[in-house]
Each structure stands twice: as C-alpha cells, then as structure tokens.
mmCIF file of C-alpha atoms in Angstrom:
data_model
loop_
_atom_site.group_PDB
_atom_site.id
_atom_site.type_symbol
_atom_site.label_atom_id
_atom_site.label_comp_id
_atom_site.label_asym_id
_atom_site.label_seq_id
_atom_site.Cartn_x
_atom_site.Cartn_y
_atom_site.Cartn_z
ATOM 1 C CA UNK A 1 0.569 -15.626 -19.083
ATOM 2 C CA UNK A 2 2.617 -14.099 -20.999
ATOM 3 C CA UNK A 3 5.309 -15.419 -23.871
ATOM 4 C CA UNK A 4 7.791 -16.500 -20.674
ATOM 5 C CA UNK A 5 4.698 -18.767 -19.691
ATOM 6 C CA UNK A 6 4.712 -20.860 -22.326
ATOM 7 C CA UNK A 7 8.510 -21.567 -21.421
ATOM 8 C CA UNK A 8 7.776 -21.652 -18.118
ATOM 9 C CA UNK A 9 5.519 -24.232 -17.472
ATOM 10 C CA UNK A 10 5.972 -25.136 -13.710
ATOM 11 C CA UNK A 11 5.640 -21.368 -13.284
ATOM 12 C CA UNK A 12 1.794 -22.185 -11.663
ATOM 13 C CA UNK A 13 3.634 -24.468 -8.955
ATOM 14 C CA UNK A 14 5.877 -22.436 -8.256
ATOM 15 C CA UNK A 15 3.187 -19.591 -6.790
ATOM 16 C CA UNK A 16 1.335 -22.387 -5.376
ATOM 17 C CA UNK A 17 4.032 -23.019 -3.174
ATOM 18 C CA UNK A 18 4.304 -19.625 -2.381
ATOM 19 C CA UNK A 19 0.689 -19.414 -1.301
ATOM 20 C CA UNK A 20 1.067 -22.678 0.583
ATOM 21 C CA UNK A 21 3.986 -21.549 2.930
ATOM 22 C CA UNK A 22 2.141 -18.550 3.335
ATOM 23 C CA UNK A 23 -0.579 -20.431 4.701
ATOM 24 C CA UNK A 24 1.453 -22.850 6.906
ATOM 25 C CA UNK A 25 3.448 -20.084 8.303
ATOM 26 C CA UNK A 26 0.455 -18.013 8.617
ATOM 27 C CA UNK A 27 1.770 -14.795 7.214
ATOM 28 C CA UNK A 28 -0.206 -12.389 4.650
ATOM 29 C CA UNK A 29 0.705 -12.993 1.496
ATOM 30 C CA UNK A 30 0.743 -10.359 -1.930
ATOM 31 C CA UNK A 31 -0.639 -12.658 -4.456
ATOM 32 C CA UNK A 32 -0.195 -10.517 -7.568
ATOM 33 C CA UNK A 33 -0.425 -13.763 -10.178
ATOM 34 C CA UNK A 34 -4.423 -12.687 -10.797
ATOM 35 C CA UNK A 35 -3.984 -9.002 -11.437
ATOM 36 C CA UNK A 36 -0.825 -10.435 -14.037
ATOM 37 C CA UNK A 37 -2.467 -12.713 -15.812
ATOM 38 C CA UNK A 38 -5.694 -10.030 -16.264
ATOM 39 C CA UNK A 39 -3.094 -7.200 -17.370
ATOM 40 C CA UNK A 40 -1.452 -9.915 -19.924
ATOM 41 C CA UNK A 41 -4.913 -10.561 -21.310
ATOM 42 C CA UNK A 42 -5.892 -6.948 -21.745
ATOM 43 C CA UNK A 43 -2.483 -5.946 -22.473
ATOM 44 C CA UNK A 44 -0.147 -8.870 -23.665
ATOM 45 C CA UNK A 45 3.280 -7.851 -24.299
ATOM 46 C CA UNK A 46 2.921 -4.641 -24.070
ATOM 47 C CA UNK A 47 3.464 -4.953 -20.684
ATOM 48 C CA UNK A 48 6.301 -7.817 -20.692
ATOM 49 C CA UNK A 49 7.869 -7.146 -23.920
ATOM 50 C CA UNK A 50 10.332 -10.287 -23.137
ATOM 51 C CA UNK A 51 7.409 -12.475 -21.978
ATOM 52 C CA UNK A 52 9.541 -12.327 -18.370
ATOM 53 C CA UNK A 53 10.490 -9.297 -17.004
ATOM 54 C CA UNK A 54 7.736 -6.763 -16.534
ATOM 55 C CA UNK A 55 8.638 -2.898 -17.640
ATOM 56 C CA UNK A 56 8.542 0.061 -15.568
ATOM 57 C CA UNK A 57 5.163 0.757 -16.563
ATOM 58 C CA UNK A 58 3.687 -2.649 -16.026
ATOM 59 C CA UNK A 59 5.240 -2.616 -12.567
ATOM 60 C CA UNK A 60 3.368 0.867 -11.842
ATOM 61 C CA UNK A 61 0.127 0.087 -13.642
ATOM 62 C CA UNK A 62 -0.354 -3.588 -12.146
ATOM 63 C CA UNK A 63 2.056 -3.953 -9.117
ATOM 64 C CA UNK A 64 2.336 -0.625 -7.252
ATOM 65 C CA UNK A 65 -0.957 -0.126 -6.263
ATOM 66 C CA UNK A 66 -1.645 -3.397 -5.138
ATOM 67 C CA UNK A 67 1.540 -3.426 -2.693
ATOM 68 C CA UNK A 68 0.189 0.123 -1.809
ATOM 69 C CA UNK A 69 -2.968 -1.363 -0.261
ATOM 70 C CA UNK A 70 -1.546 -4.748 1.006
ATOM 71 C CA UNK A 71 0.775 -2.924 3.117
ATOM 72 C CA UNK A 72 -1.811 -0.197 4.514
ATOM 73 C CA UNK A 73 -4.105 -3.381 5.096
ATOM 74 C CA UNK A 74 -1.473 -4.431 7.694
ATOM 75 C CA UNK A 75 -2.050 -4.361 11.355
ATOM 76 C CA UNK A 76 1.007 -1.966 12.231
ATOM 77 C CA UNK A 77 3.005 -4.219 14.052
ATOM 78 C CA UNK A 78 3.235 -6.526 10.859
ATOM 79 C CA UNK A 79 4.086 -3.215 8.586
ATOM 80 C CA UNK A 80 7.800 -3.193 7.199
#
C-alpha cells in the first residue's frame, strides 16, 4: 500500500518470506502487513507521507497496540 508500494513491487514476497520462516522455525510471528494496508486505505499518506517510512503517529495508531497484545499473548518463557 502506500506510494513506496508501487516502487516496491516484490515488497509482498518479501513478508511472505517472513511468514514462511516463521512457520518453518516455528516461532510467533507479528504480522502487521494487514492492519498497514487497512490504515493506508482509510488513511493513505497521511500516515506515510513518503509512501515508506511510517510517522510517529502511524507507528502509535497502527503498530503499538498490536505489539502490545502480541507480546502479552506470549507464554512467558517466550516474552523478551
């Protein structure tokens, strides 16, 4: 999503790799791509004003929250 999408086109392999060696390995995985491309579309670049880097307030709106509960969803001897 996003104007750094359009450049980035083997951006969808990329996380698809990510999600594969997460499976492999069998180790949890924070798959944010979902919750990014729904804040794009409701948002656009508002959000990543460079189509690449995400601003402070993307990264609280879209990102904290969801590393909030993936890390309290670990068993605690996983848990950074």
């Amino acid at each position: 999503s996003g104007r750094g999408r359009l450049r980035r086109p083997w951006l969808r392999n990329y996380h698809a790799n990510y999600r594969r060696l997460a499976r492999e390995l069998r180790v949890p995985l924070l798959d944010t791509v979902p919750d990014w491309d729904q804040a794009m579309a409701n948002a656009g670049t508002k959000l990543i004003p460079d189509g690449v880097h995400p601003s402070d307030t993307a990264m609280a709106q879209v990102y904290a929250g969801r590393l909030a509960s993936f890390l309290e969803s670990l068993p605690l001897e996983e848990r950074p």
